[in-house]
Short mmCIF file of C-alpha atoms in Angstrom, two decimals:
data_model
loop_
_atom_site.label_atom_id
_atom_site.label_comp_id
_atom_site.label_asym_id
_atom_site.label_seq_id
_atom_site.Cartn_x
_atom_site.Cartn_y
_atom_site.Cartn_z
CA UNK A 1 10.97 55.98 25.98
CA UNK A 2 12.23 56.27 29.32
CA UNK A 3 11.37 56.51 32.85
CA UNK A 4 12.23 58.95 35.81
CA UNK A 5 10.87 60.32 38.90
CA UNK A 6 8.26 62.11 36.94
CA UNK A 7 7.00 59.00 35.12
CA UNK A 8 6.98 57.13 31.91
CA UNK A 9 7.55 59.43 28.59
CA UNK A 10 8.36 58.79 25.01
CA UNK A 11 9.62 60.98 22.38
CA UNK A 12 10.43 60.43 18.48
CA UNK A 13 8.40 58.73 15.85
CA UNK A 14 4.61 58.45 16.81
CA UNK A 15 3.37 56.45 14.05
CA UNK A 16 1.18 53.57 14.82
CA UNK A 17 0.71 55.26 18.38
CA UNK A 18 4.19 54.33 19.73
CA UNK A 19 4.03 57.26 21.92
CA UNK A 20 1.65 55.52 24.22
CA UNK A 21 0.08 58.91 24.76
CA UNK A 22 -3.39 58.47 22.61
CA UNK A 23 -1.88 60.23 19.75
CA UNK A 24 0.06 59.15 16.55
CA UNK A 25 1.88 62.56 16.18
CA UNK A 26 5.83 62.49 16.40
CA UNK A 27 7.20 64.34 19.27
CA UNK A 28 10.60 66.04 19.59
CA UNK A 29 10.24 66.31 23.39
CA UNK A 30 9.29 63.71 25.70
CA UNK A 31 5.46 63.26 26.67
CA UNK A 32 3.87 61.59 29.35
CA UNK A 33 2.67 58.00 28.36
CA UNK A 34 -0.90 56.73 29.59
CA UNK A 35 -1.23 53.43 31.12
CA UNK A 36 -4.80 53.66 32.06
CA UNK A 37 -5.44 50.83 34.61
CA UNK A 38 -2.31 50.92 36.99
CA UNK A 39 -0.50 53.16 39.28
CA UNK A 40 3.19 52.26 39.07
CA UNK A 41 5.87 49.86 37.10
CA UNK A 42 8.08 47.30 38.15
CA UNK A 43 11.77 48.27 38.37
CA UNK A 44 14.82 49.27 40.60
CA UNK A 45 14.12 51.69 43.64
CA UNK A 46 13.60 54.46 44.41
CA UNK A 47 9.83 53.79 43.96
CA UNK A 48 8.37 57.21 43.19
CA UNK A 49 4.65 56.65 42.22
CA UNK A 50 0.87 57.71 42.58
CA UNK A 51 -2.16 57.41 40.41
CA UNK A 52 -3.33 60.22 38.45
CA UNK A 53 -5.55 59.79 35.69
CA UNK A 54 -4.26 56.48 34.62
CA UNK A 55 -0.55 57.81 34.10
CA UNK A 56 2.39 55.89 35.36
CA UNK A 57 4.68 57.81 37.71
CA UNK A 58 7.66 55.50 38.76
CA UNK A 59 11.37 55.72 38.17
CA UNK A 60 13.53 52.71 36.83
CA UNK A 61 10.98 50.60 35.17
CA UNK A 62 11.59 47.80 32.68
CA UNK A 63 10.39 49.18 29.05
CA UNK A 64 11.27 47.04 26.15
CA UNK A 65 10.84 48.37 22.49
CA UNK A 66 10.69 46.52 19.14
CA UNK A 67 10.72 48.02 15.67
CA UNK A 68 7.28 50.02 16.34
CA UNK A 69 5.85 49.00 19.73
CA UNK A 70 6.72 49.04 23.27
CA UNK A 71 6.11 46.94 26.46
CA UNK A 72 6.18 47.63 30.16
CA UNK A 73 6.11 45.52 33.17
CA UNK A 74 3.21 46.47 35.43
CA UNK A 75 2.49 46.29 39.11
CA UNK A 76 0.12 48.56 40.87
CA UNK A 77 -3.83 49.22 41.18
CA UNK A 78 -6.63 49.64 38.86
CA UNK A 79 -9.27 52.60 39.33
CA UNK A 80 -11.25 50.08 41.66
CA UNK A 81 -8.08 49.67 44.02
CA UNK A 82 -7.64 46.21 42.95
CA UNK A 83 -4.20 45.05 42.89
CA UNK A 84 -3.04 44.12 39.29
CA UNK A 85 0.22 42.76 37.59
CA UNK A 86 1.42 41.81 34.23
CA UNK A 87 2.43 43.60 31.06
CA UNK A 88 1.21 46.21 29.02
CA UNK A 89 2.17 46.99 25.26
CA UNK A 90 1.44 49.84 22.74
CA UNK A 91 2.26 50.75 19.10
CA UNK A 92 1.87 48.77 16.15
CA UNK A 93 0.35 45.44 16.25
CA UNK A 94 0.34 44.08 12.79
CA UNK A 95 1.91 40.61 13.72
CA UNK A 96 0.15 40.47 17.37
CA UNK A 97 3.07 41.83 19.05
CA UNK A 98 0.99 43.73 21.65
CA UNK A 99 -0.32 40.13 22.78
CA UNK A 100 -3.92 41.55 23.46
CA UNK A 101 -5.61 38.98 21.24
CA UNK A 102 -6.11 41.45 18.42
CA UNK A 103 -4.01 42.94 15.47
CA UNK A 104 -5.27 46.32 16.11
CA UNK A 105 -2.57 49.23 16.87
CA UNK A 106 -2.82 50.76 19.88
CA UNK A 107 -1.99 54.24 20.62
CA UNK A 108 -2.45 53.87 24.50
CA UNK A 109 -1.41 50.69 26.66
CA UNK A 110 -3.36 47.45 26.61
CA UNK A 111 -2.94 44.38 28.89
CA UNK A 112 -1.08 41.39 27.34
CA UNK A 113 -3.29 38.48 27.37
CA UNK A 114 -2.65 35.70 30.26
CA UNK A 115 0.48 37.64 31.98
CA UNK A 116 0.19 38.44 35.51
CA UNK A 117 2.80 38.51 38.38
CA UNK A 118 4.75 35.25 37.43
CA UNK A 119 6.15 37.49 34.45
CA UNK A 120 9.54 38.91 35.53
CA UNK A 121 11.08 40.38 32.64
CA UNK A 122 10.11 41.29 29.04
CA UNK A 123 12.09 41.51 25.68
CA UNK A 124 11.08 43.09 22.18
CA UNK A 125 12.68 43.02 18.85
CA UNK A 126 11.24 43.52 15.40
CA UNK A 127 7.65 42.64 15.68
CA UNK A 128 8.12 39.85 18.34
CA UNK A 129 7.76 40.12 22.17
CA UNK A 130 8.86 37.56 24.38
CA UNK A 131 8.49 37.25 28.46
CA UNK A 132 10.34 35.43 31.24
CA UNK A 133 8.25 33.71 33.59
CA UNK A 134 8.96 32.97 37.35
CA UNK A 135 10.92 29.53 37.35
CA UNK A 136 12.91 30.42 34.00
CA UNK A 137 10.51 29.59 31.51
CA UNK A 138 9.46 31.58 28.46
CA UNK A 139 6.42 32.85 26.36
CA UNK A 140 6.63 34.75 23.03
CA UNK A 141 4.31 36.03 20.79
CA UNK A 142 3.75 38.23 17.56
CA UNK A 143 5.69 37.66 14.31
CA UNK A 144 6.85 33.98 13.83
CA UNK A 145 7.90 33.99 10.17
CA UNK A 146 11.21 32.72 11.11
CA UNK A 147 10.06 30.77 14.23
CA UNK A 148 11.31 33.58 16.52
CA UNK A 149 8.56 33.30 18.74
CA UNK A 150 7.68 29.52 19.21
CA UNK A 151 7.96 26.18 17.42
CA UNK A 152 5.04 26.42 15.38
CA UNK A 153 4.19 26.96 11.48
CA UNK A 154 1.83 29.83 12.01
CA UNK A 155 3.15 33.24 11.02
CA UNK A 156 2.04 35.02 13.95
CA UNK A 157 0.44 34.96 17.48
CA UNK A 158 -1.71 37.65 19.09
CA UNK A 159 -1.25 36.46 22.64
CA UNK A 160 1.53 34.62 24.51
CA UNK A 161 2.37 31.05 23.67
CA UNK A 162 4.58 29.01 25.67
CA UNK A 163 7.97 27.81 24.57
CA UNK A 164 8.20 24.25 26.05
CA UNK A 165 11.75 23.41 24.73
CA UNK A 166 13.82 25.83 26.89
CA UNK A 167 14.08 26.17 30.64
CA UNK A 168 16.40 27.82 33.53
CA UNK A 169 16.44 30.92 31.47
CA UNK A 170 17.55 33.97 33.24
CA UNK A 171 17.42 36.85 30.64
CA UNK A 172 16.15 37.25 27.15
CA UNK A 173 16.73 39.26 23.81
CA UNK A 174 14.97 39.56 20.73
CA UNK A 175 16.28 40.70 17.23
CA UNK A 176 14.51 41.49 14.00
CA UNK A 177 14.23 37.83 13.22
CA UNK A 178 15.87 35.73 16.01
CA UNK A 179 15.74 35.40 19.87
CA UNK A 180 18.10 34.38 22.31
CA UNK A 181 18.03 33.26 25.94
CA UNK A 182 20.70 33.13 28.79
CA UNK A 183 20.57 30.37 30.80
CA UNK A 184 21.61 30.14 34.41
CA UNK A 185 24.69 27.80 33.64
CA UNK A 186 26.02 30.92 31.77
CA UNK A 187 25.38 29.23 28.29
CA UNK A 188 23.35 30.95 25.56
CA UNK A 189 20.55 29.47 23.35
CA UNK A 190 19.24 31.20 20.15
CA UNK A 191 16.50 30.58 17.76
CA UNK A 192 14.72 31.81 14.57
CA UNK A 193 16.45 32.78 11.32
CA UNK A 194 20.49 32.18 10.82
CA UNK A 195 20.50 34.16 7.48
CA UNK A 196 23.46 36.48 8.88
CA UNK A 197 24.87 33.80 11.43
CA UNK A 198 23.13 35.72 14.34
CA UNK A 199 22.47 32.21 16.34
CA UNK A 200 26.22 31.65 16.70
CA UNK A 201 25.96 27.94 15.98
CA UNK A 202 28.94 27.94 13.27
CA UNK A 203 26.85 27.31 10.36
CA UNK A 204 25.82 29.17 7.54
CA UNK A 205 22.53 27.57 6.77
CA UNK A 206 19.67 30.18 7.20
CA UNK A 207 17.25 27.98 8.75
CA UNK A 208 14.90 28.78 10.19
CA UNK A 209 15.86 27.03 13.57
CA UNK A 210 12.70 26.43 15.33
CA UNK A 211 14.41 24.88 18.62
CA UNK A 212 17.08 26.79 20.87
CA UNK A 213 20.44 26.10 19.40
CA UNK A 214 23.53 26.26 21.54
CA UNK A 215 25.81 29.22 20.98
CA UNK A 216 29.15 27.78 20.22
CA UNK A 217 32.59 29.36 20.83
CA UNK A 218 35.94 28.61 19.03
CA UNK A 219 38.64 27.92 21.87
CA UNK A 220 41.68 27.80 19.36
CA UNK A 221 41.25 23.97 18.47
CA UNK A 222 37.64 23.31 18.56
CA UNK A 223 34.04 24.76 18.89
CA UNK A 224 32.20 24.29 22.26
CA UNK A 225 29.55 25.84 23.94
CA UNK A 226 30.13 29.58 25.09
CA UNK A 227 30.02 29.94 28.80
CA UNK A 228 30.73 32.49 31.43
CA UNK A 229 28.06 34.73 29.84
CA UNK A 230 26.12 37.24 32.03
CA UNK A 231 24.48 39.31 29.57
CA UNK A 232 23.26 39.34 26.20
CA UNK A 233 21.78 41.80 23.53
CA UNK A 234 20.62 41.12 19.97
CA UNK A 235 20.85 43.76 17.41
CA UNK A 236 19.00 43.58 14.10
CA UNK A 237 20.90 40.55 12.69
CA UNK A 238 23.87 40.22 15.30
CA UNK A 239 24.10 39.10 18.80
CA UNK A 240 26.69 40.34 21.45
CA UNK A 241 27.42 38.63 24.98
CA UNK A 242 29.06 40.10 27.98
CA UNK A 243 31.39 37.70 29.86
CA UNK A 244 32.07 37.65 33.70
CA UNK A 245 35.42 38.39 32.73
CA UNK A 246 34.51 41.76 31.56
CA UNK A 247 35.30 40.82 27.74
CA UNK A 248 32.67 40.83 24.99
CA UNK A 249 31.77 38.64 22.41
CA UNK A 250 29.40 39.28 19.13
CA UNK A 251 28.54 37.33 16.14
CA UNK A 252 26.20 37.34 13.07
CA UNK A 253 25.90 39.97 10.43
CA UNK A 254 29.16 41.86 10.11
CA UNK A 255 28.85 44.18 6.90
CA UNK A 256 29.79 47.07 9.00
CA UNK A 257 32.33 45.33 11.38
CA UNK A 258 29.84 45.36 14.25
CA UNK A 259 30.37 41.68 15.05
CA UNK A 260 34.12 40.91 14.39
CA UNK A 261 36.14 43.33 16.05
CA UNK A 262 38.42 43.61 13.02
CA UNK A 263 37.17 41.00 10.58
CA UNK A 264 36.45 41.14 6.91
CA UNK A 265 32.98 42.06 6.85
CA UNK A 266 31.60 38.53 6.23
CA UNK A 267 29.00 36.86 8.82
CA UNK A 268 30.78 35.80 11.87
CA UNK A 269 29.26 32.38 12.45
CA UNK A 270 30.11 31.98 16.04
CA UNK A 271 32.46 33.81 18.68
CA UNK A 272 35.94 32.87 19.18
CA UNK A 273 37.80 33.00 22.36
CA UNK A 274 40.78 35.03 20.97
CA UNK A 275 38.70 37.96 19.27
CA UNK A 276 39.90 41.27 20.52
CA UNK A 277 38.19 44.64 20.20
CA UNK A 278 40.75 47.18 19.92
CA UNK A 279 40.17 50.57 21.56
CA UNK A 280 41.05 53.51 19.32
CA UNK A 281 43.61 54.90 19.32
CA UNK A 282 45.51 52.36 21.47
CA UNK A 283 46.05 48.87 21.19
CA UNK A 284 44.26 47.65 24.68
CA UNK A 285 41.20 45.33 24.60
CA UNK A 286 37.89 45.36 26.04
CA UNK A 287 38.24 43.73 29.59
CA UNK A 288 36.20 45.89 31.77
CA UNK A 289 32.88 45.70 30.20
CA UNK A 290 29.78 46.32 32.56
CA UNK A 291 27.09 46.73 30.00
CA UNK A 292 26.77 45.53 26.44
CA UNK A 293 24.03 46.61 23.59
CA UNK A 294 23.68 45.64 20.03
CA UNK A 295 21.91 48.03 17.76
CA UNK A 296 20.97 47.80 14.24
CA UNK A 297 24.56 48.11 12.50
CA UNK A 298 26.60 48.96 15.59
CA UNK A 299 27.58 47.57 19.02
CA UNK A 300 28.20 49.54 22.31
CA UNK A 301 29.67 48.89 25.79
CA UNK A 302 30.22 50.65 29.07
CA UNK A 303 33.69 50.21 30.73
CA UNK A 304 33.99 49.91 34.36
CA UNK A 305 35.23 53.64 34.42
CA UNK A 306 31.81 54.96 33.01
CA UNK A 307 32.83 55.69 29.41
CA UNK A 308 30.72 54.19 26.71
CA UNK A 309 32.62 52.83 23.48
CA UNK A 310 31.20 51.92 20.19
CA UNK A 311 32.24 50.00 16.87
CA UNK A 312 30.35 48.96 13.88
CA UNK A 313 28.11 51.38 11.63
CA UNK A 314 28.50 55.12 12.37
CA UNK A 315 26.28 56.53 9.43
CA UNK A 316 23.93 58.00 11.60
CA UNK A 317 26.44 59.10 14.49
CA UNK A 318 25.74 56.10 16.38
CA UNK A 319 29.05 56.42 17.95
CA UNK A 320 28.55 59.78 19.54
CA UNK A 321 31.76 61.24 18.39
CA UNK A 322 30.06 64.33 16.77
CA UNK A 323 31.13 62.94 13.17
CA UNK A 324 29.78 60.54 10.82
CA UNK A 325 33.42 59.48 10.04
CA UNK A 326 34.71 56.67 10.47
CA UNK A 327 31.57 55.67 8.85
CA UNK A 328 32.33 52.07 9.94
CA UNK A 329 35.19 50.53 11.98
CA UNK A 330 36.15 47.76 14.19
CA UNK A 331 38.15 49.93 16.55
CA UNK A 332 36.05 51.05 19.33
CA UNK A 333 35.26 54.86 19.40
CA UNK A 334 34.61 56.52 22.68
CA UNK A 335 31.32 58.55 22.97
CA UNK A 336 32.11 62.10 23.94
CA UNK A 337 31.22 63.70 27.25
CA UNK A 338 30.03 60.45 29.08
CA UNK A 339 32.14 59.68 32.08
CA UNK A 340 29.37 58.16 34.35
CA UNK A 341 27.38 55.45 32.38
CA UNK A 342 26.13 52.21 34.09
CA UNK A 343 24.24 50.75 31.17
CA UNK A 344 23.88 51.45 27.39
CA UNK A 345 21.16 50.65 25.02
CA UNK A 346 21.36 50.76 21.12
CA UNK A 347 18.06 50.71 19.34
CA UNK A 348 18.23 50.61 15.63
CA UNK A 349 20.30 53.71 14.82
CA UNK A 350 20.17 55.55 18.20
CA UNK A 351 22.01 54.67 21.09
CA UNK A 352 21.32 56.01 24.99
CA UNK A 353 23.22 55.49 28.03
#
């Protein structure tokens, strides 16, 4: 899904209603999504919005997608002109990931129970959704089989639950069965499954880990807390971070070399300070990253010059190089024809910038 001056539109596989337009049909072209009770979304200016039969018309909104569902921050008016704020979700709801106190799939957006103007950001992955609340607290709902939602033995939650074991959070990201939070001090905490080392704790124990764990970094002599992080992104079973220095760190599953930047394909249990991501065909390292994103089996970064570079798996042409070869590589490949990117998003087997 995407937003522009004309509204919120989705395209692709429409199963479970993930287009948000009242249909389960797949779409090869963008279709306008219906969000029935509001007039515009929360996001970055310019604000271009109006209310027309319950459709959203707004540029730069925050939208997050999981495996088969989407969620959006909402700030607007209902049909009675009452000011409403919160989160709306649509698509598959088998684990309660829409948060509307049900497990019913929705082909048009529904309100997430209990969320309001205090919600400042959202994150979705797999069948789990989390929200960042004003003051740096966290709520999660949906699939909890790996404790990726909350520290509770229940397998799922159909409405938001407080995570009382973490605070001072500035950003969230959710993978298939794990979640991570960026803290105000530049450190990262992750929880859930560690089966592929995606928690970054230098431990091969699969867990699950119900409480947030400190992501570690090997500095050449010992493992200490990873610091200086300004952005995080969870792929399916791996995680990446962008540092204030412009460098990147990734850890977790490395079957397609999406984490190691030149490793052996075995899981990367924690990032290391001396990890380098060589840019093909030269030997320069990534030092000017302004955006990072982890997909299913690949990782991508935007450089300060507006170029997009990707590494890891390329079986579905995730690299954007008009070729499926190399099928996997630790040498970052430059996406063709992109020179003005400011951010990148890698979802499952697709990349957008």
